[in-house]
Coordinates of C-alpha atoms and ligand atoms in Angstrom, one line a residue:
X1 CA 0.1 -0.1 -0.3
X2 CA 1.3 3.6 -0.2
X3 CA 2.1 5.9 2.1
X4 CA 1.2 9.0 1.7
X5 CA 3.3 11.8 1.9
X6 CA 2.0 15.2 3.5
X7 CA 3.2 18.9 2.3
X8 CA 2.6 21.7 3.8
X9 CA 2.9 24.9 2.3
X10 CA 6.3 26.2 4.3
X11 CA 7.4 23.0 3.2
X12 CA 8.4 23.6 -0.3
X13 CA 11.6 21.7 0.1
X14 CA 12.7 18.7 -2.0
X15 CA 15.0 17.2 0.3
X16 CA 12.4 18.1 3.2
X17 CA 12.8 15.0 5.4
X18 CA 9.2 13.8 5.3
X19 CA 10.0 13.8 0.4
X20 CA 13.3 12.4 1.9
X21 CA 12.9 8.5 1.0
X22 CA 9.3 8.8 -1.4
X23 CA 9.3 6.1 -3.9
X24 CA 7.9 8.0 -6.7
X25 CA 6.6 4.3 -7.7
X26 CA 4.5 3.9 -5.0
X27 CA 4.0 6.8 -2.6
X28 CA 1.4 10.4 -3.1
X29 CA 2.4 13.5 -2.0
X30 CA -0.6 15.3 -1.0
X31 CA -0.7 19.6 -1.0
X32 CA -4.0 21.0 0.2
X33 CA -5.0 24.9 0.2
X34 CA -7.3 25.4 3.1
X35 CA -9.7 28.0 4.5
X36 CA -8.0 26.9 8.2
X37 CA -5.0 27.8 6.9
X38 CA -6.1 31.0 5.3
X39 CA -7.6 32.7 7.7
X40 CA -7.1 31.4 11.5
X41 CA -5.1 34.9 11.4
X42 CA -6.8 37.1 8.2
X43 CA -3.3 37.2 6.1
X44 CA -2.1 40.0 3.9
X45 CA -3.3 38.8 0.2
X46 CA 0.1 38.7 -1.1
X47 CA 0.8 36.3 1.5
X48 CA -1.3 33.8 0.1
X49 CA -1.4 34.1 -3.5
X50 CA 2.1 33.8 -2.4
X51 CA 1.9 31.2 -0.8
X52 CA -0.8 29.1 -3.1
X53 CA 1.3 30.1 -6.7
X54 CA 4.1 28.8 -4.9
X55 CA 3.0 25.2 -3.2
X56 CA 1.1 24.3 -7.1
X57 CA 5.2 25.2 -8.6
X58 CA 6.0 22.6 -6.3
X59 CA 3.5 20.1 -6.9
X60 CA 4.0 20.4 -10.7
X61 CA 7.9 20.8 -9.9
X62 CA 7.5 17.4 -7.9
X63 CA 4.8 15.9 -11.4
X64 CA 7.7 16.5 -13.4
X65 CA 9.7 14.2 -11.0
X66 CA 7.3 11.1 -11.1
X67 CA 5.7 11.6 -8.1
X68 CA 1.9 11.6 -7.8
X69 CA 0.7 14.7 -5.9
X70 CA -2.9 15.0 -5.1
X71 CA -3.5 18.8 -4.9
X72 CA -6.3 20.5 -3.1
X73 CA -7.4 24.0 -4.9
X74 CA -9.1 26.4 -2.7
X75 CA -11.9 26.5 -4.9
X76 CA -11.8 22.4 -5.4
X77 CA -15.8 21.4 -4.6
X78 CA -15.0 18.1 -2.2
X79 CA -12.2 20.7 -0.6
X80 CA -13.1 20.0 3.8
X81 CA -11.3 22.8 4.5
X82 CA -8.7 22.1 7.4
X83 CA -5.9 19.8 7.0
X84 CA -7.2 17.0 9.2
X85 CA -10.3 16.9 7.4
X86 CA -8.2 16.5 3.9
X87 CA -5.8 14.3 5.1
X88 CA -8.6 12.4 6.6
X89 CA -9.7 12.4 2.9
X90 CA -7.3 11.2 1.4
X91 CA -6.7 8.9 3.4
X92 CA -10.3 7.4 3.0
X93 CA -10.3 7.9 -0.6
X94 CA -7.1 6.3 -1.5
X95 CA -6.1 3.6 1.4
X96 CA -2.6 4.8 2.4
X97 CA -0.7 2.7 5.4
X98 CA 0.9 5.4 6.4
X99 CA 1.6 8.6 6.4
X100 CA 5.1 11.2 7.0
X101 CA 5.1 14.4 8.1
X102 CA 7.2 16.8 8.7
X103 CA 6.8 18.8 11.8
X104 CA 5.2 21.8 11.4
X105 CA 6.1 25.6 12.3
X106 CA 3.4 26.3 14.6
X107 CA 3.0 24.7 17.9
X108 CA -1.0 24.8 17.4
X109 CA -0.8 22.8 14.1
X110 CA 1.7 21.1 15.8
X111 CA -1.0 20.0 19.2
X112 CA -3.5 19.5 16.0
X113 CA -0.9 16.8 14.3
X114 CA -0.7 14.7 17.0
X115 CA -3.9 13.6 17.7
X116 CA -4.4 12.7 13.7
X117 CA -3.0 9.1 14.0
X118 CA -5.8 8.5 17.0
X119 CA -9.0 10.6 15.1
X120 CA -7.6 9.3 11.7
X121 CA -6.8 5.5 12.8
X122 CA -3.5 5.7 10.5
X123 CA 0.1 5.8 11.4
X124 CA 1.0 8.9 11.8
X125 CA 5.2 9.6 10.8
X126 CA 6.1 13.0 12.1
X127 CA 9.8 13.8 11.6
X128 CA 12.4 16.5 12.6
X129 CA 12.7 20.0 10.5
X130 CA 16.3 19.2 9.7
X131 CA 16.2 22.6 6.9
X132 CA 17.8 24.6 10.1
X133 CA 20.7 24.7 11.3
X134 CA 19.8 24.1 15.0
X135 CA 18.0 21.3 16.2
X136 CA 15.6 21.2 18.9
X137 CA 18.0 19.1 20.8
X138 CA 20.9 20.7 19.9
X139 CA 19.2 24.3 21.0
X140 CA 17.4 22.6 24.9
X141 CA 21.4 21.2 25.2
X142 CA 22.7 25.3 25.1
X143 CA 20.1 26.8 26.6
X144 CA 19.9 24.2 29.8
X145 CA 21.4 25.8 32.7
X146 CA 21.8 29.3 31.3
X147 CA 20.4 32.2 33.2
X148 CA 20.7 34.7 30.5
X149 CA 20.1 33.2 27.0
X150 CA 21.6 36.1 24.7
X151 CA 22.0 35.6 21.4
X152 CA 25.6 36.6 20.9
X153 CA 26.3 33.5 22.6
X154 CA 24.9 31.3 20.3
X155 CA 25.3 33.0 17.6
X156 CA 29.2 32.3 18.4
X157 CA 28.3 28.2 19.1
X158 CA 26.9 28.2 15.2
X159 CA 29.8 30.1 13.7
X160 CA 32.2 27.5 14.8
X161 CA 29.6 24.7 13.8
X162 CA 29.3 26.2 10.6
X163 CA 32.5 27.5 9.9
X164 CA 31.1 30.6 8.4
X165 CA 33.9 32.9 8.1
X166 CA 36.5 31.3 10.9
X167 CA 39.7 31.1 11.2
X168 CA 40.7 28.0 12.9
X169 CA 38.6 28.9 16.2
X170 CA 38.4 32.4 15.5
X171 CA 36.6 34.3 13.7
X172 CA 37.7 37.1 10.7
X173 CA 38.6 40.2 11.3
X174 CA 39.3 39.3 15.4
X175 CA 35.5 40.2 16.2
X176 CA 32.1 38.2 16.0
X177 CA 30.0 41.3 15.1
X178 CA 30.6 44.3 13.1
X179 CA 27.3 46.0 13.7
X180 CA 28.6 49.2 14.8
X181 CA 29.3 49.6 11.9
X182 CA 26.6 48.9 11.2
X183 CA 24.0 52.2 11.8
X184 CA 24.8 54.4 9.1
X185 CA 22.7 57.1 7.4
X186 CA 21.9 57.2 3.4
X187 CA 24.0 59.9 1.7
X188 CA 21.9 62.3 0.0
X189 CA 22.7 61.2 -3.7
X190 CA 23.0 57.6 -3.0
X191 CA 21.0 55.0 -5.9
X192 CA 19.7 52.0 -5.2
X193 CA 19.7 48.3 -7.3
X194 CA 16.7 47.5 -8.4
X195 CA 15.6 43.7 -7.2
X196 CA 15.2 40.9 -9.5
X197 CA 11.1 41.2 -10.3
X198 CA 10.1 37.9 -11.8
X199 CA 7.4 37.4 -15.0
X200 CA 4.1 36.4 -13.8
X201 CA 3.5 33.4 -15.3
X202 CA -0.8 31.3 -15.7
X203 CA -0.1 30.3 -12.0
X204 CA 0.0 33.3 -10.2
X205 CA -2.4 34.4 -12.7
X206 CA -5.1 32.0 -12.0
X207 CA -4.0 32.7 -8.2
X208 CA -4.2 36.2 -8.1
X209 CA -7.6 36.0 -9.4
X210 CA -8.3 33.4 -7.5
X211 CA -7.5 35.3 -4.0
X212 CA -8.3 38.6 -5.5
X213 CA -12.6 36.9 -4.8
X214 CA -12.2 34.9 -2.4
X215 CA -10.3 37.6 -0.5
X216 CA -11.0 41.0 -0.6
X217 CA -11.9 41.9 2.8
X218 CA -8.1 40.9 3.8
X219 CA -5.5 43.4 4.5
X220 CA -3.8 44.4 1.5
X221 CA -3.1 45.2 -2.3
X222 CA -2.3 42.3 -5.2
X223 CA -1.1 45.2 -7.5
X224 CA 2.6 45.1 -8.1
X225 CA 3.1 41.4 -7.1
X226 CA 6.3 40.1 -7.3
X227 CA 7.2 37.7 -4.9
X228 CA 9.3 34.6 -6.4
X229 CA 7.0 31.8 -6.7
X230 CA 9.8 28.8 -7.3
X231 CA 12.7 28.6 -5.7
X232 CA 14.4 29.2 -9.4
X233 CA 13.1 32.7 -9.2
X234 CA 14.7 32.6 -5.7
X235 CA 18.0 32.2 -6.6
X236 CA 17.7 34.3 -9.5
X237 CA 16.4 36.7 -6.3
X238 CA 19.4 36.4 -3.9
X239 CA 21.8 36.4 -7.3
X240 CA 20.8 39.4 -7.7
X241 CA 21.2 40.9 -4.2
X242 CA 24.6 39.3 -3.4
X243 CA 26.2 40.9 -6.8
X244 CA 24.3 44.8 -5.9
X245 CA 23.2 45.3 -2.9
X246 CA 25.2 43.0 -0.1
X247 CA 28.2 45.0 -0.3
X248 CA 26.3 48.1 1.3
X249 CA 24.0 45.8 3.3
X250 CA 25.6 46.7 6.1
X251 CA 26.6 49.8 5.8
X252 CA 23.1 50.9 6.0
X253 CA 21.1 48.0 7.6
X254 CA 19.5 50.7 10.1
X255 CA 18.4 53.4 7.7
X256 CA 15.2 54.4 6.3
X257 CA 14.0 56.6 3.5
X258 CA 10.9 57.4 2.2
X259 CA 9.3 56.0 -0.9
X260 CA 12.2 53.4 -0.9
X261 CA 11.3 49.9 0.4
X262 CA 14.2 47.5 0.0
X263 CA 17.1 49.9 -0.5
X264 CA 19.8 47.5 0.6
X265 CA 17.6 44.6 1.8
X266 CA 18.1 41.0 1.1
X267 CA 14.2 40.6 0.4
X268 CA 14.3 36.9 0.7
X269 CA 12.6 35.8 3.9
X270 CA 9.4 34.4 2.1
X271 CA 11.0 32.1 0.1
X272 CA 13.2 30.8 2.8
X273 CA 10.5 30.9 5.2
X274 CA 8.9 28.8 2.8
X275 CA 11.6 26.4 2.0
X276 CA 12.5 28.0 -1.9
X277 CA 16.1 28.2 -0.3
X278 CA 17.5 26.7 2.5
X279 CA 19.8 28.6 5.0
X280 CA 23.1 27.4 4.4
X281 CA 23.0 27.8 0.7
X282 CA 22.1 31.5 1.3
X283 CA 25.7 32.0 3.5
X284 CA 27.1 29.8 1.4
X285 CA 27.3 32.7 -1.5
X286 CA 27.7 35.5 0.9
X287 CA 30.8 33.6 2.4
X288 CA 32.3 33.2 -1.2
X289 CA 31.5 36.7 -2.3
X290 CA 33.7 38.2 0.7
X291 CA 36.1 35.8 -0.1
X292 CA 35.9 37.2 -3.4
X293 CA 36.6 40.4 -2.6
X294 CA 32.9 41.3 -3.9
X295 CA 31.3 42.2 -0.2
X296 CA 33.1 43.6 3.1
X297 CA 32.9 41.7 6.3
X298 CA 31.2 43.9 7.9
X299 CA 28.4 42.9 5.3
X300 CA 28.6 39.2 5.4
X301 CA 29.3 39.0 8.7
X302 CA 25.9 40.9 9.4
X303 CA 23.9 38.8 7.3
X304 CA 25.0 35.5 7.7
X305 CA 24.4 36.4 11.9
X306 CA 20.6 37.4 10.9
X307 CA 20.2 33.8 8.8
X308 CA 22.9 31.3 11.5
X309 CA 21.9 33.6 14.2
X310 CA 19.0 35.3 15.0
X311 CA 16.8 32.9 12.4
X312 CA 17.6 29.8 14.4
X313 CA 17.6 31.6 17.8
X314 CA 14.5 32.4 17.7
X315 CA 12.8 29.2 16.6
X316 CA 14.8 27.9 19.0
X317 CA 13.1 29.3 22.0
X318 CA 10.1 29.6 20.0
X319 CA 9.6 25.6 20.5
X320 CA 11.3 26.0 24.2
X321 CA 9.4 28.2 25.3
X322 CA 5.7 27.6 23.8
X323 CA 2.7 27.3 24.7
X324 CA 3.2 29.2 27.8
X325 CA 5.1 31.8 25.6
X326 CA 2.5 33.5 24.2
X327 CA 0.3 34.0 27.3
X328 CA 3.1 36.5 29.0
X329 CA 2.6 40.2 29.1
X330 CA 5.1 42.0 31.4
X331 CA 4.5 45.4 30.9
X332 CA 0.2 44.6 31.2
X333 CA -0.4 46.4 28.0
X334 CA -3.9 46.4 27.3
X335 CA -4.8 49.1 24.4
X336 CA -6.7 48.5 22.0
X337 CA -4.1 48.2 18.1
X338 CA -5.1 51.7 16.6
X339 CA -7.5 51.3 13.6
X340 CA -4.2 53.0 11.8
X341 CA -2.2 49.8 11.2
X342 CA -4.6 48.8 8.9
X343 CA -6.1 52.0 7.2
X344 CA -2.6 54.0 7.3
X345 CA -5.1 56.9 7.8
X346 CA -2.4 58.8 10.7
X347 CA -0.1 61.7 10.6
X348 CA 2.9 60.4 11.4
X349 CA 3.8 60.0 8.7
X350 CA 6.8 57.2 9.9
X351 CA 4.0 55.4 10.8
X352 CA 1.5 56.3 7.8
X353 CA 4.8 55.1 5.3
X354 CA 5.7 52.0 6.7
X355 CA 1.8 51.0 6.7
X356 CA 1.1 51.7 3.3
X357 CA 4.0 49.6 2.7
X358 CA 3.2 47.0 4.5
X359 CA 0.1 46.9 2.3
X360 CA 1.3 47.3 -1.1
X361 CA 4.4 44.7 -0.8
X362 CA 3.4 42.4 2.1
X363 CA 7.1 43.6 3.0
X364 CA 9.2 46.1 5.6
X365 CA 12.5 46.0 6.2
X366 CA 13.7 44.9 10.0
X367 CA 14.2 48.2 11.2
X368 CA 10.8 49.7 9.5
X369 CA 9.5 46.2 11.9
X370 CA 11.1 47.2 14.8
X371 CA 11.7 50.8 15.7
X372 CA 8.5 52.3 13.5
X373 CA 5.2 50.1 14.1
X374 CA 7.2 47.9 16.3
X375 CA 8.4 50.4 18.5
X376 CA 5.2 52.4 18.3
X377 CA 2.7 49.5 19.3
X378 CA 5.8 49.4 22.6
X379 CA 5.0 52.5 23.7
X380 CA 1.7 53.2 23.5
X381 CA 0.9 50.0 25.1
X382 CA -0.5 47.7 22.4
X383 CA -1.9 44.2 24.1
X384 CA 0.3 42.0 22.8
X385 CA -1.9 39.2 21.3
X386 CA -3.0 42.0 18.8
X387 CA 0.2 43.1 17.5
X388 CA 1.1 39.6 17.3
X389 CA -1.8 39.1 15.4
X390 CA -1.0 41.9 13.2
X391 CA 2.6 41.0 12.2
X392 CA 1.3 37.4 12.1
X393 CA -0.7 38.5 9.1
X394 CA 0.7 41.2 7.4
X395 CA 3.9 39.7 5.8
X396 CA 4.4 37.5 3.6
X397 CA 7.1 35.9 5.3
X398 CA 5.1 35.6 9.1
X399 CA 5.0 32.2 10.3
X400 CA 4.6 31.9 14.2
X401 CA 8.1 30.1 15.0
X402 CA 9.9 33.2 13.6
X403 CA 7.1 36.1 14.1
X404 CA 6.2 35.2 18.2
X405 CA 9.7 36.0 19.4
X406 CA 10.5 39.3 17.1
X407 CA 7.7 41.0 18.5
X408 CA 6.2 39.4 21.4
X409 CA 9.7 39.6 22.7
X410 CA 11.5 41.5 21.6
X411 CA 9.6 44.5 19.9
X412 CA 6.7 44.2 23.2
X413 CA 8.6 43.3 26.1
X414 CA 6.4 40.9 27.5
X415 CA 8.4 37.9 27.7
X416 CA 10.7 40.5 30.6
X417 CA 13.6 40.0 28.6
X418 CA 13.8 36.7 27.3
X419 CA 15.2 38.0 24.0
X420 CA 16.3 41.7 24.8
X421 CA 18.0 43.1 28.1
X422 CA 15.6 46.4 27.6
X423 CA 12.8 47.5 25.7
X424 CA 13.7 48.5 22.4
X425 CA 11.7 52.0 23.0
X426 CA 12.8 55.2 21.0
X427 CA 11.9 58.6 20.9
X428 CA 10.8 60.6 17.3
X429 CA 14.8 61.3 17.0
X430 CA 15.9 58.0 16.7
X431 CA 13.4 57.5 13.4
X432 CA 14.5 61.5 12.5
X433 CA 18.4 60.5 12.6
X434 CA 18.1 57.4 10.7
X435 CA 15.3 58.2 8.4
X436 CA 13.7 61.5 5.9
X437 CA 10.7 60.0 7.7
X438 CA 10.3 63.8 9.4
X439 CA 10.7 66.4 6.9
X440 CA 7.2 65.3 5.7
X441 CA 6.0 64.7 9.2
X442 CA 2.9 66.8 10.0
X443 CA 4.9 66.7 14.0
X444 CA 8.1 67.7 14.1
X445 CA 10.8 65.4 16.4
X446 CA 12.3 68.7 18.3
X447 CA 9.1 69.2 19.7
X448 CA 8.2 67.6 22.9
X449 CA 5.0 68.4 23.8
X450 CA 2.0 70.2 22.6
X451 CA 0.0 69.6 19.2
X452 CA 2.6 70.0 17.0
X453 CA 5.2 67.4 19.3
X454 CA 5.8 64.3 17.6
X455 CA 3.6 61.8 19.5
X456 CA 6.5 58.9 20.1
X457 CA 8.2 61.8 22.2
X458 CA 5.5 62.8 24.4
X459 CA 4.5 58.9 24.4
X460 CA 8.1 57.5 25.2
X461 CA 8.4 59.3 28.6
X462 CA 4.7 58.3 29.2
X463 CA 5.8 54.6 28.4
X464 CA 9.3 55.3 31.1
X465 CA 6.2 56.5 33.5
X466 CA 3.1 53.6 33.2
X467 CA 6.0 50.7 33.7
X468 CA 7.9 52.3 36.4
X469 CA 7.2 49.6 38.2
X470 CA 8.6 46.8 35.8
X471 CA 11.1 48.6 33.9
X472 CA 12.3 50.2 36.6
X473 CA 15.4 47.9 38.7
X474 CA 16.9 46.8 34.5
X475 CA 20.2 47.7 35.2
X476 CA 20.1 49.5 31.2
X477 CA 17.2 51.6 31.7
X478 CA 18.8 53.0 34.8
X479 CA 19.6 56.8 32.8
X480 CA 16.6 57.0 30.9
X481 CA 14.2 56.2 35.1
X482 CA 17.8 59.2 36.3
X483 CA 16.6 61.8 33.9
X484 CA 12.7 60.9 34.3
X485 CA 13.8 61.4 38.0
X486 CA 14.9 64.9 37.2
X487 CA 11.9 66.3 35.4
X488 CA 9.6 68.4 37.2
X489 CA 6.0 68.1 38.5
X490 CA 4.8 70.1 35.4
X491 CA 6.8 68.6 32.6
X492 CA 5.6 65.2 34.1
X493 CA 2.1 66.3 34.4
X494 CA 2.3 67.9 30.4
X495 CA 3.1 64.6 29.2
X496 CA 0.8 62.7 30.7
X497 CA -1.6 65.2 29.4
X498 CA -0.3 64.8 26.4
X499 CA -0.5 61.0 26.2
X500 CA -3.8 60.6 27.7
X501 CA -5.1 63.1 24.5
X502 CA -3.1 61.1 21.7
X503 CA -5.2 57.9 23.2
X504 CA -8.1 59.4 23.5
X505 CA -7.9 60.2 19.6
X506 CA -6.5 57.5 18.4
X507 CA -9.7 55.0 20.5
X508 CA -7.6 53.6 23.2
Ligands
DLZ601 C1 -0.1 30.4 6.0 C2 -0.5 29.5 5.3 C3 -1.6 29.9 4.2 C4 -2.4 31.0 4.1 N1 -2.5 29.0 3.7 C5 -2.2 27.2 3.6 C6 -2.5 26.6 2.5 O1 -3.7 27.0 2.4 N2 -1.9 25.0 2.8 C7 -0.6 24.8 3.2 O2 -1.1 23.9 3.8 N3 -0.3 26.2 4.8 C8 -1.1 27.1 4.0 N4 -0.2 28.3 4.6 C9 1.2 27.4 6.0 C10 0.8 27.0 6.9 O3 0.2 28.1 8.0 C11 2.0 26.1 7.4 O4 2.5 25.7 7.3 C12 1.9 26.1 8.9 O5 1.1 27.6 10.0 C13 3.0 25.4 9.4 O6 4.2 26.3 10.3
SF4_602 FE1 7.1 59.8 12.6 FE2 7.5 61.2 14.9 FE3 9.1 61.9 12.5 FE4 7.0 62.5 12.8 S1 8.0 63.4 13.6 S2 8.0 61.0 10.8 S3 5.5 61.1 14.2 S4 8.8 60.3 14.4

């Protein structure tokens, strides 16, 4: 009897553990587009289009290799609507001896998956996802007994393990991390190389029509869809990045510019997180560019750190700490997510730009996510569950294993400092230094109070006041609290009044 190999939407990798020993003669591969996955959060239209198109292309590639693929499209009459019910239908109709699947990227799916064997009355083998560099066991061993789980130490272990940018036991250049060189602001006349823009073929056109029809009420625009949907396209996009943008990726990593959503960023996360690219091959190409003298060390080290350091680290934290992790709310933040996270209808130019770019591309780069929409949500005191859902829904690269630690931990400090040693709170002057947003804004970053003041300014101090009990003991916040301590009473009252008026205006 056939073995049924169930491949999920973010498992589009031919060497996937569940496919590795598949026999094209006897086995059947199952893939399905299901409403349970499109709607458990209301994903951005482009995210759904990207995944469906990438899934359909992957299925046809497997067929090209001689496999039989049972593929359920969203609008198929018999589509039962969930992973479990589609699997059940396939098991009943095909009479398979066993199901093989690779562990999912989200805890809720793993929980459901563990019940499939009993619920469906068939053997279900769940295999490790070894597309990651660090296994669950290795991360557990690393974390075991440590007081602080800092990324920097984990990263060094991954550098030693992979050998990237190493000279024997030492890091090339004598330092593990060159981030100090990676905070430059953009010169006025700098040009940005255009990223690779793949052609839209018939498969993608079909999917775009389906998504426009079925998900009209979801956030985001479909016009201009240009995400790579095959491995070949993803590799072309990667090569273009390595050749043209990697050399300046480091220097301008933290910069933001109005009307320039890409700058020198890689744009590989949707393809990487769906399995079209693998982490090791990406880093190998970047390292080769360094050794060929085509990209400097600060850029290549910073880039490789994102992949073998941060990405592996957040995955480790997610599986180490779930499900309790998602329930924490260290700062007791309870305000509702303002409506302008969906409409972009706000006078704060930085927020408007980032939300509009997110709506148009299902993408924003790291520093926009952390220091504009993230920083604002932190200062405003948005309830973590609401901002978590927003990030999970709106970005084409977002799955909970990567989104949750980044938002809940890094952005919102809701885990009380497991990921970061202090909250990434900043006033308007940081955004003004790293972007050109402020000069087109109704507010001024140099005004601290009143109608014209940048809301980030008074919300910053208001945040420190509201969270004094939780944060005052944090050594890295000592300077801020010392400044707050010296503040005159009438200044404090003015901050509180400005913040209260702002909360009232924005529906908090
Ligand atoms: C995100 C997503 C969406 C929108 N739709 C599907 C789908 O229809 N079929 C599918 O197999 N996967 C989809 N995904 C990705 C899954 O949500 C993802 O595999 C799980 O969250 C586990 O990471
Ligand atoms: Fe954003 Fe404040 Fe600058 Fe306006 S002034 S763009 S709100 S940081």
